[in-house]
CSV table of C-alpha atoms in Angstrom, one decimal:
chain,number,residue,atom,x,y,z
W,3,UNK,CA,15.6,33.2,27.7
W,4,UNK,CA,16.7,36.6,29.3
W,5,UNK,CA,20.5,37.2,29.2
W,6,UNK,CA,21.2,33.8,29.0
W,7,UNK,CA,18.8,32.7,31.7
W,8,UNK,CA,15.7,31.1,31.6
W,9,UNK,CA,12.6,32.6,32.6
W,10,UNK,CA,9.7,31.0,34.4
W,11,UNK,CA,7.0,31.5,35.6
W,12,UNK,CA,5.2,31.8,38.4
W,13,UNK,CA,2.2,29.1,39.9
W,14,UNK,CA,-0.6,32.4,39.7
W,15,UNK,CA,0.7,33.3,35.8
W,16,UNK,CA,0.5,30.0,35.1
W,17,UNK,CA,-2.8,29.2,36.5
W,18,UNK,CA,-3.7,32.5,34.6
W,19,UNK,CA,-2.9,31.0,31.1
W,20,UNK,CA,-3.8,27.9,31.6
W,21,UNK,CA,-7.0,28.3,32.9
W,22,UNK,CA,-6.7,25.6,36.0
W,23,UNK,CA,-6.4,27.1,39.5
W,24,UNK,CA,-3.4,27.1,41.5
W,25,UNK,CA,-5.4,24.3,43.8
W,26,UNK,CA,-5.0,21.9,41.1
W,27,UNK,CA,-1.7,23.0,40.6
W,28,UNK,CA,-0.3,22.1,43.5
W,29,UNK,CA,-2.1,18.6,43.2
W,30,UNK,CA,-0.2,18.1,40.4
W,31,UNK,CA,2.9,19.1,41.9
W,32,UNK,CA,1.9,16.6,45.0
W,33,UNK,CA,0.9,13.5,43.1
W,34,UNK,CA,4.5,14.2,41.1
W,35,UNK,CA,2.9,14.9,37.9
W,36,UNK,CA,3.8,18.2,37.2
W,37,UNK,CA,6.4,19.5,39.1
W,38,UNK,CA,7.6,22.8,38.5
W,39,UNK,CA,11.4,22.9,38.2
W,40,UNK,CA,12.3,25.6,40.7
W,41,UNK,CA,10.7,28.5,43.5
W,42,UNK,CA,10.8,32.3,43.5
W,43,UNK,CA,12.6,34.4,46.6
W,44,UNK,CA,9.6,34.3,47.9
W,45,UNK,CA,9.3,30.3,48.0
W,46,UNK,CA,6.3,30.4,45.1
W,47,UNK,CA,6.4,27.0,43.0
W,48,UNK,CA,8.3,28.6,38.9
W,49,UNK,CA,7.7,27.0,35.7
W,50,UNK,CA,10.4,26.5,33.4
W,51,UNK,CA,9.8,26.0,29.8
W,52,UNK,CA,10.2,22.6,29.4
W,53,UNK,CA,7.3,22.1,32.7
W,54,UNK,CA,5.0,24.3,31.2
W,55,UNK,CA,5.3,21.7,28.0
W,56,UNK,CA,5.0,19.0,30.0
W,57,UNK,CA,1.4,20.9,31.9
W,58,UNK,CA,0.5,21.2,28.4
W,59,UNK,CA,0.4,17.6,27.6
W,60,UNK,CA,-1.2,17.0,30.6
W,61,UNK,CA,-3.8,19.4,30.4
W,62,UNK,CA,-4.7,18.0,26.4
W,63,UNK,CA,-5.2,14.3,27.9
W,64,UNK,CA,-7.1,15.1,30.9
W,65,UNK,CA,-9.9,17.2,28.7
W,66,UNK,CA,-9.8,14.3,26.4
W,67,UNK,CA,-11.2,12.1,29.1
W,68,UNK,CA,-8.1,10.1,30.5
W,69,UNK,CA,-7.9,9.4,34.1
W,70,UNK,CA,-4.9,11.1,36.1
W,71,UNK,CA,-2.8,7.3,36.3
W,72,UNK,CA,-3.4,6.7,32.6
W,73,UNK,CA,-1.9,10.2,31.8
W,74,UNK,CA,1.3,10.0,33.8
W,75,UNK,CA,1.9,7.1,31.8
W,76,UNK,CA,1.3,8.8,28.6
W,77,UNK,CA,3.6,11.8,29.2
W,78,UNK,CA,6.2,9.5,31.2
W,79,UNK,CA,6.8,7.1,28.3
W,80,UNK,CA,10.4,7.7,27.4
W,81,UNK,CA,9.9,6.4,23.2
W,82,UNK,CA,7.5,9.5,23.1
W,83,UNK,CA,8.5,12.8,23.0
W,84,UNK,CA,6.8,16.4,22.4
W,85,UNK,CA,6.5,16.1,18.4
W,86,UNK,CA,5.4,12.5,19.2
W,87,UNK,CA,2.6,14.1,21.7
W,88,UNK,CA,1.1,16.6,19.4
W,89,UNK,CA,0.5,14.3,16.8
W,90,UNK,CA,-1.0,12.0,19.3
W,91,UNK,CA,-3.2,14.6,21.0
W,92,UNK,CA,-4.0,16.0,17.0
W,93,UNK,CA,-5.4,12.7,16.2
W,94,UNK,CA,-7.5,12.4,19.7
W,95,UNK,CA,-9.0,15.6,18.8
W,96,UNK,CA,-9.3,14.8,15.2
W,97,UNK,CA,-11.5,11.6,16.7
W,98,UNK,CA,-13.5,13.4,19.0
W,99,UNK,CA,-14.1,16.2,17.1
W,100,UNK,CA,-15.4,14.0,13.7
W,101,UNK,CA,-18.0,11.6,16.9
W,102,UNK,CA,-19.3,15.4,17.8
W,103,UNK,CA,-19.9,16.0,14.1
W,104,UNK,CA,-21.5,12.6,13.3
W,105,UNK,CA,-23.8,13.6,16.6
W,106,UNK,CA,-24.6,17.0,14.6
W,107,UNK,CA,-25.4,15.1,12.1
W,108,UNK,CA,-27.9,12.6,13.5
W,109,UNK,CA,-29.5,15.2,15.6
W,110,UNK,CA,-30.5,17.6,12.5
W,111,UNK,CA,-32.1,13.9,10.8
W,112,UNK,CA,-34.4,14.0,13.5
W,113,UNK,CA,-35.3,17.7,13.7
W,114,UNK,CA,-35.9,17.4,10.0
W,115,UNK,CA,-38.3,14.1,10.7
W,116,UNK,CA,-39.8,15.9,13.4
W,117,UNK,CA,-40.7,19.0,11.4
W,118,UNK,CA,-42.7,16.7,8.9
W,119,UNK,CA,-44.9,15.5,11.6
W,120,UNK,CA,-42.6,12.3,12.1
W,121,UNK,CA,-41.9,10.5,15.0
W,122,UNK,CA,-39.1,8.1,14.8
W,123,UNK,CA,-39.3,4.8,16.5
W,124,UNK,CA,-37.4,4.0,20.4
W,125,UNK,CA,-35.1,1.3,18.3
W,126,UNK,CA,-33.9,3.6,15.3
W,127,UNK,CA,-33.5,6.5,18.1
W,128,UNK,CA,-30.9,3.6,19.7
W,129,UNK,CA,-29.4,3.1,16.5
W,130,UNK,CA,-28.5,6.5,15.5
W,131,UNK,CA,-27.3,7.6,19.3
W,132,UNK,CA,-26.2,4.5,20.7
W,133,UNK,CA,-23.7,2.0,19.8
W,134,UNK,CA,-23.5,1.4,16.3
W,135,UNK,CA,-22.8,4.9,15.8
W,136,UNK,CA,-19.8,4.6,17.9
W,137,UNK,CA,-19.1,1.6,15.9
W,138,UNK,CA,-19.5,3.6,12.8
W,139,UNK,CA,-17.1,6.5,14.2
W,140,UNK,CA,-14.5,5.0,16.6
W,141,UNK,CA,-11.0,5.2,16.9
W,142,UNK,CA,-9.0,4.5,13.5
W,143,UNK,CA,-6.8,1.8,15.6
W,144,UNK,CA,-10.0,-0.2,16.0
W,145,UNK,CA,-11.8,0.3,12.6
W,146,UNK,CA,-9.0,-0.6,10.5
W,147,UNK,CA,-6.3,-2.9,12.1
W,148,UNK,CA,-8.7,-5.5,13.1
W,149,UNK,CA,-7.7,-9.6,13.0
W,150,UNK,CA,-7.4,-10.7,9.6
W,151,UNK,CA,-8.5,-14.7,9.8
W,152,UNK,CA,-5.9,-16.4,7.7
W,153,UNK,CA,-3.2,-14.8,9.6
W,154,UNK,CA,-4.6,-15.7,13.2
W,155,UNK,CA,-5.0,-19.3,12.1
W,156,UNK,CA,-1.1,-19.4,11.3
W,157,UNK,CA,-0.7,-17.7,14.8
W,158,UNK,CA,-3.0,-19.9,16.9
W,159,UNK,CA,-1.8,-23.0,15.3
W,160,UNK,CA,1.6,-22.3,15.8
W,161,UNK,CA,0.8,-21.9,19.7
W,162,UNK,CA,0.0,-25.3,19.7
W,163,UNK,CA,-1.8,-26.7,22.8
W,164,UNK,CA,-1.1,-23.9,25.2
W,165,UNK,CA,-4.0,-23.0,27.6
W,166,UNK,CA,-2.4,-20.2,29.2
W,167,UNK,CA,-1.0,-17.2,26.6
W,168,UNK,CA,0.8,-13.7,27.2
W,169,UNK,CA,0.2,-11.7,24.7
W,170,UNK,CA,2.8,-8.6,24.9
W,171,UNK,CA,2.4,-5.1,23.3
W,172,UNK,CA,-1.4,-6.5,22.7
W,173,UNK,CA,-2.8,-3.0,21.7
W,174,UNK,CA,-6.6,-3.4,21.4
W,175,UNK,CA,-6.4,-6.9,21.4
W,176,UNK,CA,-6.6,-8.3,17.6
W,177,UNK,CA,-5.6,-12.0,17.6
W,178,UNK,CA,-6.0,-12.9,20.9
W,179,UNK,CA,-7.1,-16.2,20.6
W,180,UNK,CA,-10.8,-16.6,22.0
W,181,UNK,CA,-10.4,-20.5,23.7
W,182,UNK,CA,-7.5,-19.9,25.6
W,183,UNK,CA,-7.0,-17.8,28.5
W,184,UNK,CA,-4.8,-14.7,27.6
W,185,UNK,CA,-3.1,-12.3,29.7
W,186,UNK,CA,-1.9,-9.1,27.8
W,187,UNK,CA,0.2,-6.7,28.0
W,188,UNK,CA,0.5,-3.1,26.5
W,189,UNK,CA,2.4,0.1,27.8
W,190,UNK,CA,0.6,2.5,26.0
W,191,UNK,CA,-2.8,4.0,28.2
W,192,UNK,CA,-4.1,4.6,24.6
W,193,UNK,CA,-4.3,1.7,23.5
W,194,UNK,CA,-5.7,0.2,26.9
W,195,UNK,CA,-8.5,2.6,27.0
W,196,UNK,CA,-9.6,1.1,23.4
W,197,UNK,CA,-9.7,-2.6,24.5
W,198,UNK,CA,-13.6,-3.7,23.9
W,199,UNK,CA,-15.2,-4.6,26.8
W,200,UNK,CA,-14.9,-8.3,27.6
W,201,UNK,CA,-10.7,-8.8,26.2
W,202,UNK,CA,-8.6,-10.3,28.2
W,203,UNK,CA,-7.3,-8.3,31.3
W,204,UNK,CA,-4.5,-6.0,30.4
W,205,UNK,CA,-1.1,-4.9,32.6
W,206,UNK,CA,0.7,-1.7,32.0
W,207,UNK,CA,4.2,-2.8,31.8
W,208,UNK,CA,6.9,-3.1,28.6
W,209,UNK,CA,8.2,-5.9,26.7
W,210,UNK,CA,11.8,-5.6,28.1
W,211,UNK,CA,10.5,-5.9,31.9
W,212,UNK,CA,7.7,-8.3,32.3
W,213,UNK,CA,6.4,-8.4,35.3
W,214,UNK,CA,6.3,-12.4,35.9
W,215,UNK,CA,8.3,-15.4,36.8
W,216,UNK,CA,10.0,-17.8,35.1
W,217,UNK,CA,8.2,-19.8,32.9
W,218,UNK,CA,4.7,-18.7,34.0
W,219,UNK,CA,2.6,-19.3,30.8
W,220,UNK,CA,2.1,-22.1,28.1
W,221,UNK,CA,3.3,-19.3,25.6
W,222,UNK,CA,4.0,-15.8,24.8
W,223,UNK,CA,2.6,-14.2,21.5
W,224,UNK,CA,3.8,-10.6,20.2
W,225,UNK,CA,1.4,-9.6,16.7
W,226,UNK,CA,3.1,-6.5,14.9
W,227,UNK,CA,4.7,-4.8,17.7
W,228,UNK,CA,8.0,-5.8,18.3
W,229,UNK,CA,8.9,-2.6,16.1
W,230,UNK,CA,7.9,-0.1,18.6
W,231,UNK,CA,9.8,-1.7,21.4
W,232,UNK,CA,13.0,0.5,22.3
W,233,UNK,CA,15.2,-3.1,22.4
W,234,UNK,CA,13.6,-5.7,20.7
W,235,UNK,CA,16.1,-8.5,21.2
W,236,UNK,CA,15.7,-7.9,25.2
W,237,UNK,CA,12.0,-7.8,24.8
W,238,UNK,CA,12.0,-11.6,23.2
W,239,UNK,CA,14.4,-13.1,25.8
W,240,UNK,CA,12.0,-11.6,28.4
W,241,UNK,CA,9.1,-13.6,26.3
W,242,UNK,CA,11.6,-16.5,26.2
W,243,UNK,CA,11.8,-16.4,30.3
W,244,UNK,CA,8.5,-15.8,31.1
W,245,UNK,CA,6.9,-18.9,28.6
W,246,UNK,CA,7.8,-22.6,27.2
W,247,UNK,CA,6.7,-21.3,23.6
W,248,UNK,CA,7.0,-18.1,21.6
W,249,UNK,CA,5.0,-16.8,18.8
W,250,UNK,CA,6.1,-13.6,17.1
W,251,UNK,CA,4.9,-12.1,14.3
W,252,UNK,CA,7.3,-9.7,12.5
W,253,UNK,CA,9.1,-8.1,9.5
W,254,UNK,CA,12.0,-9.1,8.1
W,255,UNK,CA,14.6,-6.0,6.6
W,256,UNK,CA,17.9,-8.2,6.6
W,257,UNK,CA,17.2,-9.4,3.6
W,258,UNK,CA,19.4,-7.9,0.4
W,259,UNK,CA,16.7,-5.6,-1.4
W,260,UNK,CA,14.3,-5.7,1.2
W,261,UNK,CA,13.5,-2.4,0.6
W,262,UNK,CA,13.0,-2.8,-2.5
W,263,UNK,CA,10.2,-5.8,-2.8
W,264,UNK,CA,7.0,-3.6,-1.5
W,265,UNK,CA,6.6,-1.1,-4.1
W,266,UNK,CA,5.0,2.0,-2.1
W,267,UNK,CA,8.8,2.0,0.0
W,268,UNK,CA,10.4,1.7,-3.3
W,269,UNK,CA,8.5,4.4,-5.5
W,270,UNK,CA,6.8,6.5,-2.9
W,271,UNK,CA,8.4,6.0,0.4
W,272,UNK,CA,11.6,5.3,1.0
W,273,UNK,CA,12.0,7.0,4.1
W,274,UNK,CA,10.7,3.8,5.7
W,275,UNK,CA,14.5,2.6,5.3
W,276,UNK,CA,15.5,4.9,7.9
W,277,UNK,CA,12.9,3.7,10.3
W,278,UNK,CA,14.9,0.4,10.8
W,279,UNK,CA,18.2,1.7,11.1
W,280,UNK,CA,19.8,-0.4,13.9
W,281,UNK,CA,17.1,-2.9,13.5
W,282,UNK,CA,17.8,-6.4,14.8
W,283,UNK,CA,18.3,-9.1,12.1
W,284,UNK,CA,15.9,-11.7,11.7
W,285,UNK,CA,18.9,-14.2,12.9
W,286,UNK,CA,18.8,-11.7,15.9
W,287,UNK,CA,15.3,-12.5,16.2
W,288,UNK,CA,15.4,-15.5,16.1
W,289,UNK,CA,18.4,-16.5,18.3
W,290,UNK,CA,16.6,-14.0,20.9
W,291,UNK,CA,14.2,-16.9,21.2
W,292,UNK,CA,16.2,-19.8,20.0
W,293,UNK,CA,13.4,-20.7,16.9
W,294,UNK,CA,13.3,-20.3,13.7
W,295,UNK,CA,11.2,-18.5,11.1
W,296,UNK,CA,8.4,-18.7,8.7
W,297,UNK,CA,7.5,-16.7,5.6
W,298,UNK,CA,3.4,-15.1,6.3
W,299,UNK,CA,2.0,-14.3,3.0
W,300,UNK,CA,0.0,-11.4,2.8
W,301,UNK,CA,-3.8,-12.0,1.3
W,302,UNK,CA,-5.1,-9.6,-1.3
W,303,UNK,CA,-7.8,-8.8,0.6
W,304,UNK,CA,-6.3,-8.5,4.2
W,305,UNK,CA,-9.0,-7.0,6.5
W,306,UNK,CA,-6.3,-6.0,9.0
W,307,UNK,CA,-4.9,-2.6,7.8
W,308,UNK,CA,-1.2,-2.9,8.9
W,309,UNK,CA,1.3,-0.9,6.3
W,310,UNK,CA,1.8,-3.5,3.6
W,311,UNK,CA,-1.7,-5.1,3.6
W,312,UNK,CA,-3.0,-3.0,0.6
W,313,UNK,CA,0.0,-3.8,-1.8
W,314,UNK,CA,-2.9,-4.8,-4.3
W,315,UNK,CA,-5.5,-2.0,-3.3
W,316,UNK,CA,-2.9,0.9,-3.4
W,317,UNK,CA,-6.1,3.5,-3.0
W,318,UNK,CA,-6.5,2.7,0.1
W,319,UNK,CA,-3.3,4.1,0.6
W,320,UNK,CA,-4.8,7.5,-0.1
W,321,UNK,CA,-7.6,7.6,2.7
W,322,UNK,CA,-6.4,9.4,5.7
W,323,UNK,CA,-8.1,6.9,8.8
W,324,UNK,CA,-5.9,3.7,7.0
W,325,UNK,CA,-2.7,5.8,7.2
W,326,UNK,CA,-3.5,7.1,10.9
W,327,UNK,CA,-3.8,3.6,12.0
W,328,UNK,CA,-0.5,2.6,10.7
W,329,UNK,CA,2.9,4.5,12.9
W,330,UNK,CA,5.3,4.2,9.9
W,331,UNK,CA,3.0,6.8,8.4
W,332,UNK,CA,3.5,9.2,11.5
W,333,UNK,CA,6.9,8.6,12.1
W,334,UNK,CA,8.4,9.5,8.5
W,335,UNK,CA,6.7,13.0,8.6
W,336,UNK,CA,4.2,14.9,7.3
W,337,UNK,CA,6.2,16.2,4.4
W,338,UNK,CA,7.2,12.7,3.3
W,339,UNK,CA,3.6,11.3,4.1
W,340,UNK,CA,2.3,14.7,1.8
W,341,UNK,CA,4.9,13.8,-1.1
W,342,UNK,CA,4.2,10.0,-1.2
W,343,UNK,CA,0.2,10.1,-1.4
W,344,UNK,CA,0.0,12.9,-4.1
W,345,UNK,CA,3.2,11.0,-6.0
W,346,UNK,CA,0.8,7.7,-5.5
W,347,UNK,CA,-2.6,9.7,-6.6
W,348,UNK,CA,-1.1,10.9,-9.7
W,349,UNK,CA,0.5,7.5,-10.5
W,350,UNK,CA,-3.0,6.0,-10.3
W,351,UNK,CA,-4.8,8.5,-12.4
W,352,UNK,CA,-2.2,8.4,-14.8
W,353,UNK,CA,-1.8,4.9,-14.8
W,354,UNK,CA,1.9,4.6,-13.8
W,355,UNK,CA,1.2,2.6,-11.2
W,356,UNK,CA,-0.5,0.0,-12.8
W,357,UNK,CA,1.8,-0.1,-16.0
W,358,UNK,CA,4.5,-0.6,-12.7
W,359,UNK,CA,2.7,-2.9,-10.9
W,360,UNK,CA,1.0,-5.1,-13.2
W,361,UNK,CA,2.5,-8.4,-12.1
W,362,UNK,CA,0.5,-7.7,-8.8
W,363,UNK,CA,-3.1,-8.0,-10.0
W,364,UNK,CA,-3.6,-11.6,-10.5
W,365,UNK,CA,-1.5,-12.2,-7.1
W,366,UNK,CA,-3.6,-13.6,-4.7
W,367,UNK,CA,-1.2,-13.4,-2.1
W,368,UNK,CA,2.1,-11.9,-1.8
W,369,UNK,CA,5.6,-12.0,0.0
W,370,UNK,CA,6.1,-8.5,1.7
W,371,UNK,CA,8.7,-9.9,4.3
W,372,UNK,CA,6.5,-11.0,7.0
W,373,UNK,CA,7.6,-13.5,9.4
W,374,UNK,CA,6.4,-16.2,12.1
W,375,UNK,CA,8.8,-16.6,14.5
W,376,UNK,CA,8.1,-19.6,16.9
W,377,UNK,CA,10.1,-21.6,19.7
């Protein structure tokens, strides 16, 4: 700002800093991507502040690999905003930068075989470049919230004998069930661009406007998402419209001492209480859909990583890829994320946390407010 006004700057400077020509500029400013906010006497495209945060965001996707469509959905969304970005484009990085690492890695193992005179074979050369490395290093979404079986039986039962499923705000797919034939839907191009080849085919649109008639599917199935939508009670009427049954599987935080029952939001975290302020009730919920709910116990062993699934492994709690999978974690901070995994490393050296939490250990499942809700 300059005596009150804003300063901007001009297509050339910004070209300059960015390092993009003013060609590609003004395909931005075409395609209504980047559109800068205002022109100079002389009729040259400005940049204002808030476009050159925007070109920013832009700029981070597209060297991360996303296509131009998938990006003006990313910096469009309206439940995302700058902080939200960084932390998304500091993971990305994070990602790509620990696959170029484990490619170091695998390359100096066969210069040092090489240098001893041997020659690895075709298939091992395929192992350590091909797939299973990706497998080994892929996105934390993937390698940690995968479908945990008990769970999926609970939510494929309770779809009964529907043939034709929607499954809305589907991420990278996890419980879609493999005999039926699933439509999904998911808003974010993130998530999108991390369905395995082979899911079921996938329509950028959000929960409170799906784009189908009345009564167009067998069911509709939501698994652990219904917290990121910016209305959820509009989101399950829409499910309600669009399919005869409805299968959502959700948390519970109308319940007196909710807060209180999972023990990292009561000792370490209790920010999470702010996180559902002007959360629906699970009579909401469930009138949304006119159904009712069901209590989902949590196994001790859960092999999907969503945020209360290691209430009996509580160092899991300390690795940084289970914690990036999970938004919660994200959302409260890094200061509070910081404070509650040191508070929770001490406790576990010490032995506070199992003196606290003793009870838990010969659990082998647990109520941590999870809820089937089905019409």
């Amino acid at each position: 700002m300059v005596g009150g006004v804003e300063e901007h700057l001009t297509v050339g400077r910004v070209a300059e800093l960015s390092g993009v020509s003013v060609r590609t500029l003004h395909h931005y400013d075409e395609i209504g991507l980047v559109r800068p906010s205002t022109r100079t006497a002389a009729g040259y495209r400005a940049y204002s502040a808030g476009d050159v945060e925007r070109l920013r965001e832009v700029l981070a996707y597209r060297r991360l690999g996303f296509g131009l469509r998938e990006i003006a959905d990313l910096v469009d969304d309206p439940a995302t905003d700058a902080v939200a970005h960084l932390r998304r484009l500091r993971g990305l990085l994070q990602e790509q930068r620990d696959r170029a690492d484990a490619m170091v890695t695998a390359i100096d193992k066969e210069l040092e075989a090489r240098a001893m005179g041997i020659r690895t074979t075709p298939e091992d050369q395929l192992k350590v470049f091909g797939a299973q490395l990706y497998e080994a290093i892929g996105f934390a979404y993937p390698a940690t919230r995968r479908t945990e079986p008990r769970i999926a039986a609970r939510i494929w039962d309770a779809l009964g004998d529907a043939r034709t499923v929607l499954n809305v705000g589907a991420g990278t797919g996890s419980y879609e069930p493999p005999d039926r034939e699933v439509t999904a839907v998911e808003p974010s191009a993130v998530m999108r661009a991390q369905r395995p080849a082979g899911a079921a085919p996938c329509v950028a649109a959000s929960a409170e406007r799906l784009p189908f008639a009345d009564q167009s599917f067998d069911a509709a199935m939501a698994v652990s998402t219904v917290h990121h939508w910016p209305d959820p009670v509009a989101g399950l009427r829409e499910m309600r419209r669009v399919a005869r049954r409805v299968v959502v599987f959700t948390y519970d935080a109308s319940t007196t001492g909710w807060l209180q029952r999972f023990w990292l939001t009561r000792d370490y975290l209790p920010e999470f209480a702010d996180l559902l302020t002007g959360w629906p009730s699970l009579a909401d919920m469930t009138s949304a859909i006119d159904g009712h709910a069901e209590p989902v116990l949590i196994p001790w062993d859960c092999a999907d990583g969503f945020f209360e699934a290691h209430w009996r492994r509580p160092e899991a709690y300390l690795d940084e890829q289970v914690r990036r999978a999970v938004s919660v974690w994200t959302r409260v901070g890094p200061q509070a994320e910081q404070r509650a995994v040191d508070s929770l490393r001490d406790d576990l050296f010490s032995g506070r946390w199992a003196e606290r939490n003793r009870d838990l250990v010969a659990l082998d499942a647990a109520e941590m407010g999870l809820r089937l809700l089905v019409a």
